[in-house]
Amino acid sequence: MNKQQIAVLHEEGYIKQKEDGYFSVRIVTKAGTLTAQQMICLSEIADKYGRGQIGFTTRQSVEIPWIKEEYISEVKEKIKSAGLITGGTGKKVEPIAACKGTVCSYGLIDTLDLSNRLHERFFARELPGKFKIGIAGCPNNCVTAPIHDLGFMAQKLPRVEEDLCKGCTMCKRNCKANAIEMVEKRAKIDYEKCVQCGQCIKVCPFKAMQTEKEGLAVFIGGKFGRRYRIGDRLETLISIDEAVEITERVIAFYDKNGLPGERLADVVDRLGIDRVKAAVTVKSYL
Ligand code: SF4
Ligand code: SF4
Ligand code: SF4
């Protein structure tokens, strides 16, 4: 197999191993979810064409190594028949990584739904460099949203309705950030400490802890690897619909301004975050 054929396969998600004649196939998932039947299909592929081994990548993709070159076309057919796709390589929008916020008891949004919407619209779009999107369902931030090119993290800001507060301390006992004090038998929030996880709102038995503001925090220009950069945060929280819109804007900005091979983090450093913010935000976000 010549270099050009190897490069074509790489683009399709069949990655040449260091051992001659073997490839590792990368199967793209939507936020790490597969059906039981798809899992069975992948197990069969690993058993029949590989060495019975399956791995998972940090982008929530599945990798089956040790596929011999001559079996690649058969493997392609099997993967297609399971309704799955391969890829996630190259200078494109990578598989969207999202935490389990849809079912996690801390989850403030349906992370899988947002991930699916972004996947359908942006996955594999060609760009100057690779582009990673991460979605965290709460400030526990299991997906490390700020080190993605574009990161979203759900937050919920509480407010004490003093007239309703009975001083039961339930909120204080459930605040892992130690951001709640009892003052004259009423809950008082220290907003410097509060990480906006919304747990106090959930546990208050008297509806005295209410939602002041909720939505997604947005981080732009994060990166991790040989060099890391924490993404710059927009000043406000946005809605799920706005998250789709802002993704379109950030990607368009990067496509227009990124030099070949340059990551968004480097574009932000080169042009300045203010210019990026001006280009990607609209009034309603502010
Ligand atoms: S980030 Fe929050 S919602 Fe998502 S998995 Fe972690 S704890 Fe659950
Ligand atoms: S849980 Fe509700 S009622 Fe109890 S102290 Fe907190 S805010 Fe007040
Ligand atoms: S939102 Fe979370 S961090 Fe903030 S006060 Fe409530 S429980 Fe504490």
mmCIF file of C-alpha atoms and ligand atoms in Angstrom:
data_model
loop_
_atom_site.group_PDB
_atom_site.id
_atom_site.type_symbol
_atom_site.label_atom_id
_atom_site.label_comp_id
_atom_site.label_asym_id
_atom_site.label_seq_id
_atom_site.Cartn_x
_atom_site.Cartn_y
_atom_site.Cartn_z
ATOM 1 C CA MET A 1 0.000 0.000 0.000
ATOM 2 C CA ASN A 2 1.481 3.366 -0.997
ATOM 3 C CA LYS A 3 1.564 6.578 1.054
ATOM 4 C CA GLN A 4 -1.378 8.101 -0.762
ATOM 5 C CA GLN A 5 -3.593 5.063 -0.100
ATOM 6 C CA ILE A 6 -2.575 5.140 3.566
ATOM 7 C CA ALA A 7 -3.444 8.859 3.735
ATOM 8 C CA VAL A 8 -6.881 8.207 2.203
ATOM 9 C CA LEU A 9 -7.571 5.458 4.721
ATOM 10 C CA HIS A 10 -6.401 7.722 7.548
ATOM 11 C CA GLU A 11 -8.976 10.322 6.515
ATOM 12 C CA GLU A 12 -11.626 7.587 6.677
ATOM 13 C CA GLY A 13 -10.582 6.601 10.212
ATOM 14 C CA TYR A 14 -8.362 3.631 9.363
ATOM 15 C CA ILE A 15 -5.107 4.557 11.027
ATOM 16 C CA LYS A 16 -1.892 2.769 10.152
ATOM 17 C CA GLN A 17 -0.256 1.155 13.162
ATOM 18 C CA LYS A 18 3.485 1.142 13.725
ATOM 19 C CA GLU A 19 3.382 -2.578 12.953
ATOM 20 C CA ASP A 20 3.444 -3.032 9.180
ATOM 21 C CA GLY A 21 0.231 -4.239 7.544
ATOM 22 C CA TYR A 22 -2.054 -3.438 10.507
ATOM 23 C CA PHE A 23 -4.612 -0.694 10.970
ATOM 24 C CA SER A 24 -6.640 0.571 13.875
ATOM 25 C CA VAL A 25 -10.173 1.534 12.896
ATOM 26 C CA ARG A 26 -11.741 4.512 14.667
ATOM 27 C CA ILE A 27 -15.521 4.403 14.999
ATOM 28 C CA VAL A 28 -17.230 7.701 15.771
ATOM 29 C CA THR A 29 -19.896 7.737 18.473
ATOM 30 C CA LYS A 30 -22.306 10.468 19.445
ATOM 31 C CA ALA A 31 -21.063 11.530 22.881
ATOM 32 C CA GLY A 32 -19.852 8.001 23.613
ATOM 33 C CA THR A 33 -23.196 6.297 23.089
ATOM 34 C CA LEU A 34 -23.783 3.089 21.142
ATOM 35 C CA THR A 35 -26.701 0.689 21.045
ATOM 36 C CA ALA A 36 -26.285 -2.795 22.481
ATOM 37 C CA GLN A 37 -26.529 -4.205 18.935
ATOM 38 C CA GLN A 38 -23.785 -1.885 17.724
ATOM 39 C CA MET A 39 -21.602 -3.022 20.617
ATOM 40 C CA ILE A 40 -22.192 -6.635 19.581
ATOM 41 C CA CYS A 41 -21.237 -5.806 15.993
ATOM 42 C CA LEU A 42 -18.025 -4.098 17.131
ATOM 43 C CA SER A 43 -17.190 -7.050 19.390
ATOM 44 C CA GLU A 44 -17.628 -9.399 16.446
ATOM 45 C CA ILE A 45 -15.350 -7.251 14.283
ATOM 46 C CA ALA A 46 -12.694 -7.170 17.011
ATOM 47 C CA ASP A 47 -12.915 -10.949 17.432
ATOM 48 C CA LYS A 48 -12.995 -11.878 13.764
ATOM 49 C CA TYR A 49 -10.707 -9.294 12.166
ATOM 50 C CA GLY A 50 -8.631 -7.964 15.062
ATOM 51 C CA ARG A 51 -7.209 -9.552 18.211
ATOM 52 C CA GLY A 52 -10.347 -9.312 20.313
ATOM 53 C CA GLN A 53 -9.320 -5.941 21.670
ATOM 54 C CA ILE A 54 -11.378 -2.711 21.749
ATOM 55 C CA GLY A 55 -10.267 0.669 23.083
ATOM 56 C CA PHE A 56 -11.861 4.046 23.715
ATOM 57 C CA THR A 57 -10.342 7.410 22.832
ATOM 58 C CA THR A 58 -10.512 10.678 24.738
ATOM 59 C CA ARG A 59 -12.952 11.916 22.058
ATOM 60 C CA GLN A 60 -15.351 9.114 23.042
ATOM 61 C CA SER A 61 -14.646 7.193 19.863
ATOM 62 C CA VAL A 62 -14.091 3.447 19.730
ATOM 63 C CA GLU A 63 -10.894 1.996 18.304
ATOM 64 C CA ILE A 64 -10.381 -1.557 17.157
ATOM 65 C CA PRO A 65 -6.696 -2.249 16.497
ATOM 66 C CA TRP A 66 -4.923 -5.066 14.675
ATOM 67 C CA ILE A 67 -7.092 -5.066 11.554
ATOM 68 C CA LYS A 68 -5.093 -6.579 8.717
ATOM 69 C CA GLU A 69 -4.952 -4.509 5.563
ATOM 70 C CA GLU A 70 -6.691 -7.169 3.472
ATOM 71 C CA TYR A 71 -9.762 -7.197 5.755
ATOM 72 C CA ILE A 72 -10.430 -3.456 5.644
ATOM 73 C CA SER A 73 -13.148 -3.588 2.972
ATOM 74 C CA GLU A 74 -15.038 -6.322 4.885
ATOM 75 C CA VAL A 75 -14.757 -4.334 8.113
ATOM 76 C CA LYS A 76 -16.083 -1.250 6.319
ATOM 77 C CA GLU A 77 -19.189 -3.166 5.247
ATOM 78 C CA LYS A 78 -19.836 -4.495 8.770
ATOM 79 C CA ILE A 79 -19.486 -1.050 10.327
ATOM 80 C CA LYS A 80 -21.811 0.461 7.749
ATOM 81 C CA SER A 81 -24.414 -2.263 8.310
ATOM 82 C CA ALA A 82 -24.474 -1.359 12.029
ATOM 83 C CA GLY A 83 -25.318 2.250 11.127
ATOM 84 C CA LEU A 84 -21.957 3.483 12.320
ATOM 85 C CA ILE A 85 -19.361 5.744 10.743
ATOM 86 C CA THR A 86 -15.595 5.939 10.980
ATOM 87 C CA GLY A 87 -13.398 9.018 10.932
ATOM 88 C CA GLY A 88 -12.608 11.709 13.487
ATOM 89 C CA THR A 89 -9.164 12.359 12.028
ATOM 90 C CA GLY A 90 -7.627 15.277 10.131
ATOM 91 C CA LYS A 91 -8.200 19.035 10.035
ATOM 92 C CA LYS A 92 -11.890 18.936 10.749
ATOM 93 C CA VAL A 93 -14.458 19.267 13.498
ATOM 94 C CA GLU A 94 -13.722 16.235 15.673
ATOM 95 C CA PRO A 95 -16.374 14.071 17.353
ATOM 96 C CA ILE A 96 -18.172 16.223 19.902
ATOM 97 C CA ALA A 97 -17.317 15.170 23.456
ATOM 98 C CA ALA A 98 -20.087 15.442 26.031
ATOM 99 C CA CYS A 99 -20.504 14.232 29.582
ATOM 100 C CA LYS A 100 -23.436 12.163 30.797
ATOM 101 C CA GLY A 101 -25.396 15.226 31.881
ATOM 102 C CA THR A 102 -28.561 13.806 30.283
ATOM 103 C CA VAL A 103 -28.807 11.143 32.987
ATOM 104 C CA CYS A 104 -26.319 12.322 35.638
ATOM 105 C CA SER A 105 -27.991 13.559 38.815
ATOM 106 C CA TYR A 106 -25.867 16.738 38.680
ATOM 107 C CA GLY A 107 -26.768 17.414 35.033
ATOM 108 C CA LEU A 108 -28.321 20.807 34.343
ATOM 109 C CA ILE A 109 -28.932 20.268 30.615
ATOM 110 C CA ASP A 110 -29.519 17.455 28.151
ATOM 111 C CA THR A 111 -25.896 17.169 27.030
ATOM 112 C CA LEU A 112 -26.605 14.348 24.586
ATOM 113 C CA ASP A 113 -29.251 16.393 22.814
ATOM 114 C CA LEU A 114 -26.907 19.359 22.358
ATOM 115 C CA SER A 115 -24.101 17.047 21.298
ATOM 116 C CA ASN A 116 -26.349 15.413 18.677
ATOM 117 C CA ARG A 117 -27.411 18.779 17.319
ATOM 118 C CA LEU A 118 -23.801 19.924 17.006
ATOM 119 C CA HIS A 119 -22.757 16.573 15.540
ATOM 120 C CA GLU A 120 -25.432 16.678 12.836
ATOM 121 C CA ARG A 121 -24.511 20.190 11.799
ATOM 122 C CA PHE A 122 -20.756 20.442 12.252
ATOM 123 C CA PHE A 123 -19.042 17.060 12.574
ATOM 124 C CA ALA A 124 -16.194 16.580 10.069
ATOM 125 C CA ARG A 125 -16.516 20.081 8.627
ATOM 126 C CA GLU A 126 -13.140 20.914 7.087
ATOM 127 C CA LEU A 127 -11.187 23.703 8.799
ATOM 128 C CA PRO A 128 -7.613 25.069 8.983
ATOM 129 C CA GLY A 129 -6.842 22.649 11.823
ATOM 130 C CA LYS A 130 -8.557 20.183 14.118
ATOM 131 C CA PHE A 131 -11.438 21.625 16.089
ATOM 132 C CA LYS A 132 -12.643 20.151 19.361
ATOM 133 C CA ILE A 133 -15.960 20.863 21.042
ATOM 134 C CA GLY A 134 -16.684 19.792 24.618
ATOM 135 C CA ILE A 135 -19.945 19.929 26.568
ATOM 136 C CA ALA A 136 -20.121 19.656 30.367
ATOM 137 C CA GLY A 137 -23.517 19.326 32.018
ATOM 138 C CA CYS A 138 -22.526 21.127 35.224
ATOM 139 C CA PRO A 139 -19.552 22.892 36.869
ATOM 140 C CA ASN A 140 -18.064 19.546 37.925
ATOM 141 C CA ASN A 141 -16.825 19.856 34.367
ATOM 142 C CA CYS A 142 -16.068 16.184 33.710
ATOM 143 C CA VAL A 143 -15.406 16.994 30.049
ATOM 144 C CA THR A 144 -12.946 19.846 30.818
ATOM 145 C CA ALA A 145 -14.824 22.290 28.592
ATOM 146 C CA PRO A 146 -12.297 25.175 28.910
ATOM 147 C CA ILE A 147 -9.510 23.246 27.179
ATOM 148 C CA HIS A 148 -11.535 22.681 24.013
ATOM 149 C CA ASP A 149 -11.423 24.969 20.985
ATOM 150 C CA LEU A 150 -15.024 25.632 21.931
ATOM 151 C CA GLY A 151 -16.344 24.522 25.308
ATOM 152 C CA PHE A 152 -19.783 24.703 26.889
ATOM 153 C CA MET A 153 -20.518 24.209 30.576
ATOM 154 C CA ALA A 154 -23.996 24.395 32.092
ATOM 155 C CA GLN A 155 -24.506 26.580 35.154
ATOM 156 C CA LYS A 156 -27.365 27.649 37.368
ATOM 157 C CA LEU A 157 -27.049 30.723 39.563
ATOM 158 C CA PRO A 158 -29.113 30.651 42.774
ATOM 159 C CA ARG A 159 -30.864 33.418 44.673
ATOM 160 C CA VAL A 160 -32.339 33.230 48.176
ATOM 161 C CA GLU A 161 -35.964 34.238 48.475
ATOM 162 C CA GLU A 162 -35.570 35.428 52.064
ATOM 163 C CA ASP A 163 -39.268 35.429 52.927
ATOM 164 C CA LEU A 164 -39.502 31.721 52.101
ATOM 165 C CA CYS A 165 -36.284 30.608 53.827
ATOM 166 C CA LYS A 166 -36.925 28.558 56.996
ATOM 167 C CA GLY A 167 -33.263 28.295 57.936
ATOM 168 C CA CYS A 168 -33.266 24.498 57.641
ATOM 169 C CA THR A 169 -29.586 24.490 56.436
ATOM 170 C CA MET A 170 -30.259 21.840 53.784
ATOM 171 C CA CYS A 171 -28.681 24.067 51.116
ATOM 172 C CA LYS A 172 -25.608 24.776 53.231
ATOM 173 C CA ARG A 173 -25.074 21.075 53.918
ATOM 174 C CA ASN A 174 -25.267 20.285 50.194
ATOM 175 C CA CYS A 175 -23.004 23.057 48.957
ATOM 176 C CA LYS A 176 -19.627 21.537 48.162
ATOM 177 C CA ALA A 177 -18.189 24.994 47.507
ATOM 178 C CA ASN A 178 -18.937 26.153 51.071
ATOM 179 C CA ALA A 179 -20.627 29.153 49.549
ATOM 180 C CA ILE A 180 -23.619 29.295 51.895
ATOM 181 C CA GLU A 181 -23.666 30.740 55.404
ATOM 182 C CA MET A 182 -26.604 31.059 57.764
ATOM 183 C CA VAL A 183 -27.085 34.674 58.789
ATOM 184 C CA GLU A 184 -29.852 35.329 61.304
ATOM 185 C CA LYS A 185 -31.312 31.918 60.435
ATOM 186 C CA ARG A 186 -31.489 32.711 56.731
ATOM 187 C CA ALA A 187 -29.307 31.310 53.949
ATOM 188 C CA LYS A 188 -26.819 33.770 52.456
ATOM 189 C CA ILE A 189 -24.795 33.004 49.324
ATOM 190 C CA ASP A 190 -21.177 34.047 48.901
ATOM 191 C CA TYR A 191 -21.136 34.612 45.122
ATOM 192 C CA GLU A 192 -17.330 34.726 45.112
ATOM 193 C CA LYS A 193 -17.301 31.084 46.143
ATOM 194 C CA CYS A 194 -20.434 29.887 44.354
ATOM 195 C CA VAL A 195 -19.659 27.791 41.234
ATOM 196 C CA GLN A 196 -23.293 27.905 40.058
ATOM 197 C CA CYS A 197 -23.977 24.198 40.244
ATOM 198 C CA GLY A 198 -27.629 24.682 41.222
ATOM 199 C CA GLN A 199 -27.584 21.906 43.821
ATOM 200 C CA CYS A 200 -28.889 24.179 46.584
ATOM 201 C CA ILE A 201 -31.903 24.989 44.396
ATOM 202 C CA LYS A 202 -32.601 21.299 43.945
ATOM 203 C CA VAL A 203 -32.421 20.387 47.631
ATOM 204 C CA CYS A 204 -34.274 23.322 49.210
ATOM 205 C CA PRO A 205 -37.549 21.849 50.545
ATOM 206 C CA PHE A 206 -39.274 25.229 50.701
ATOM 207 C CA LYS A 207 -38.518 26.641 47.230
ATOM 208 C CA ALA A 208 -36.641 29.426 48.966
ATOM 209 C CA MET A 209 -33.574 28.857 46.798
ATOM 210 C CA GLN A 210 -34.556 29.979 43.339
ATOM 211 C CA THR A 211 -32.911 30.289 39.951
ATOM 212 C CA GLU A 212 -31.570 33.745 39.227
ATOM 213 C CA LYS A 213 -29.973 32.800 35.900
ATOM 214 C CA GLU A 214 -29.143 29.594 34.024
ATOM 215 C CA GLY A 215 -27.582 28.517 30.784
ATOM 216 C CA LEU A 216 -24.258 27.631 29.240
ATOM 217 C CA ALA A 217 -20.908 29.239 29.932
ATOM 218 C CA VAL A 218 -18.856 29.500 26.726
ATOM 219 C CA PHE A 219 -15.084 29.053 26.474
ATOM 220 C CA ILE A 220 -13.278 29.958 23.254
ATOM 221 C CA GLY A 221 -9.744 29.045 22.181
ATOM 222 C CA GLY A 222 -8.836 26.348 24.678
ATOM 223 C CA LYS A 223 -6.276 23.699 23.835
ATOM 224 C CA PHE A 224 -4.466 20.818 25.463
ATOM 225 C CA GLY A 225 -1.478 18.795 24.412
ATOM 226 C CA ARG A 226 2.109 19.890 23.859
ATOM 227 C CA ARG A 227 1.023 23.385 24.721
ATOM 228 C CA TYR A 228 -2.104 24.172 26.637
ATOM 229 C CA ARG A 229 -4.322 27.205 26.834
ATOM 230 C CA ILE A 230 -7.468 27.772 28.900
ATOM 231 C CA GLY A 231 -10.224 29.142 26.699
ATOM 232 C CA ASP A 232 -11.439 32.707 27.188
ATOM 233 C CA ARG A 233 -14.868 32.835 28.725
ATOM 234 C CA LEU A 234 -17.726 34.908 27.364
ATOM 235 C CA GLU A 235 -19.247 37.201 29.967
ATOM 236 C CA THR A 236 -22.663 35.604 30.066
ATOM 237 C CA LEU A 237 -24.655 32.382 29.995
ATOM 238 C CA ILE A 238 -26.387 31.424 26.757
ATOM 239 C CA SER A 239 -29.236 29.114 25.791
ATOM 240 C CA ILE A 240 -28.961 25.779 23.964
ATOM 241 C CA ASP A 241 -30.195 27.362 20.720
ATOM 242 C CA GLU A 242 -27.626 30.121 21.072
ATOM 243 C CA ALA A 243 -24.942 27.465 21.605
ATOM 244 C CA VAL A 244 -25.671 26.077 18.142
ATOM 245 C CA GLU A 245 -25.594 29.569 16.674
ATOM 246 C CA ILE A 246 -22.367 30.558 18.402
ATOM 247 C CA THR A 247 -20.726 27.346 17.244
ATOM 248 C CA GLU A 248 -21.552 28.344 13.676
ATOM 249 C CA ARG A 249 -20.030 31.784 14.254
ATOM 250 C CA VAL A 250 -16.847 30.527 15.947
ATOM 251 C CA ILE A 251 -16.287 27.963 13.213
ATOM 252 C CA ALA A 252 -16.868 30.562 10.483
ATOM 253 C CA PHE A 253 -14.423 32.932 12.186
ATOM 254 C CA TYR A 254 -11.789 30.214 12.495
ATOM 255 C CA ASP A 255 -12.292 29.101 8.913
ATOM 256 C CA LYS A 256 -11.808 32.649 7.663
ATOM 257 C CA ASN A 257 -8.915 33.687 9.902
ATOM 258 C CA GLY A 258 -6.979 30.526 10.717
ATOM 259 C CA LEU A 259 -3.742 29.873 8.838
ATOM 260 C CA PRO A 260 -3.237 26.341 7.510
ATOM 261 C CA GLY A 261 -2.577 24.036 10.462
ATOM 262 C CA GLU A 262 -3.152 26.769 13.048
ATOM 263 C CA ARG A 263 -5.416 25.920 15.982
ATOM 264 C CA LEU A 264 -8.054 28.377 17.170
ATOM 265 C CA ALA A 265 -6.008 28.939 20.366
ATOM 266 C CA ASP A 266 -3.192 30.358 18.236
ATOM 267 C CA VAL A 267 -5.599 32.493 16.206
ATOM 268 C CA VAL A 268 -6.923 33.955 19.475
ATOM 269 C CA ASP A 269 -3.368 34.705 20.647
ATOM 270 C CA ARG A 270 -2.460 36.242 17.300
ATOM 271 C CA LEU A 271 -5.550 38.416 16.796
ATOM 272 C CA GLY A 272 -6.606 39.020 20.392
ATOM 273 C CA ILE A 273 -9.655 37.682 22.191
ATOM 274 C CA ASP A 274 -11.527 40.993 21.852
ATOM 275 C CA ARG A 275 -11.556 40.691 18.088
ATOM 276 C CA VAL A 276 -12.729 37.102 18.326
ATOM 277 C CA LYS A 277 -15.470 37.998 20.802
ATOM 278 C CA ALA A 278 -16.635 40.890 18.645
ATOM 279 C CA ALA A 279 -16.932 38.576 15.667
ATOM 280 C CA VAL A 280 -18.704 35.699 17.355
ATOM 281 C CA THR A 281 -21.068 37.301 19.825
ATOM 282 C CA VAL A 282 -24.342 39.028 19.142
ATOM 283 C CA LYS A 283 -26.139 41.488 21.389
ATOM 284 C CA SER A 284 -28.504 38.921 22.827
ATOM 285 C CA TYR A 285 -25.567 37.018 24.374
ATOM 286 C CA LEU A 286 -24.435 40.056 26.347
HETATM 287 S S1 SF4 B 1 -20.040 17.383 34.331
HETATM 288 FE FE1 SF4 B 1 -21.677 17.313 35.841
HETATM 289 S S2 SF4 B 1 -23.455 16.574 34.690
HETATM 290 FE FE2 SF4 B 1 -21.653 16.049 33.521
HETATM 291 S S3 SF4 B 1 -21.133 13.972 34.178
HETATM 292 FE FE3 SF4 B 1 -19.897 15.402 35.386
HETATM 293 S S4 SF4 B 1 -21.094 15.658 37.232
HETATM 294 FE FE4 SF4 B 1 -22.496 14.811 35.719
HETATM 295 S S1 SF4 B 2 -32.599 24.897 52.081
HETATM 296 FE FE1 SF4 B 2 -34.013 26.534 51.573
HETATM 297 S S2 SF4 B 2 -35.164 26.879 53.422
HETATM 298 FE FE2 SF4 B 2 -33.409 25.669 53.999
HETATM 299 S S3 SF4 B 2 -31.889 27.200 54.610
HETATM 300 FE FE3 SF4 B 2 -31.546 26.802 52.459
HETATM 301 S S4 SF4 B 2 -32.748 28.335 51.379
HETATM 302 FE FE4 SF4 B 2 -33.463 28.294 53.470
HETATM 303 S S1 SF4 B 3 -25.146 26.890 43.294
HETATM 304 FE FE1 SF4 B 3 -23.818 25.269 44.065
HETATM 305 S S2 SF4 B 3 -21.973 26.339 44.679
HETATM 306 FE FE2 SF4 B 3 -23.537 27.896 44.471
HETATM 307 S S3 SF4 B 3 -24.381 28.121 46.493
HETATM 308 FE FE3 SF4 B 3 -25.647 26.615 45.448
HETATM 309 S S4 SF4 B 3 -24.772 24.618 45.971
HETATM 310 FE FE4 SF4 B 3 -23.256 26.187 46.486
#
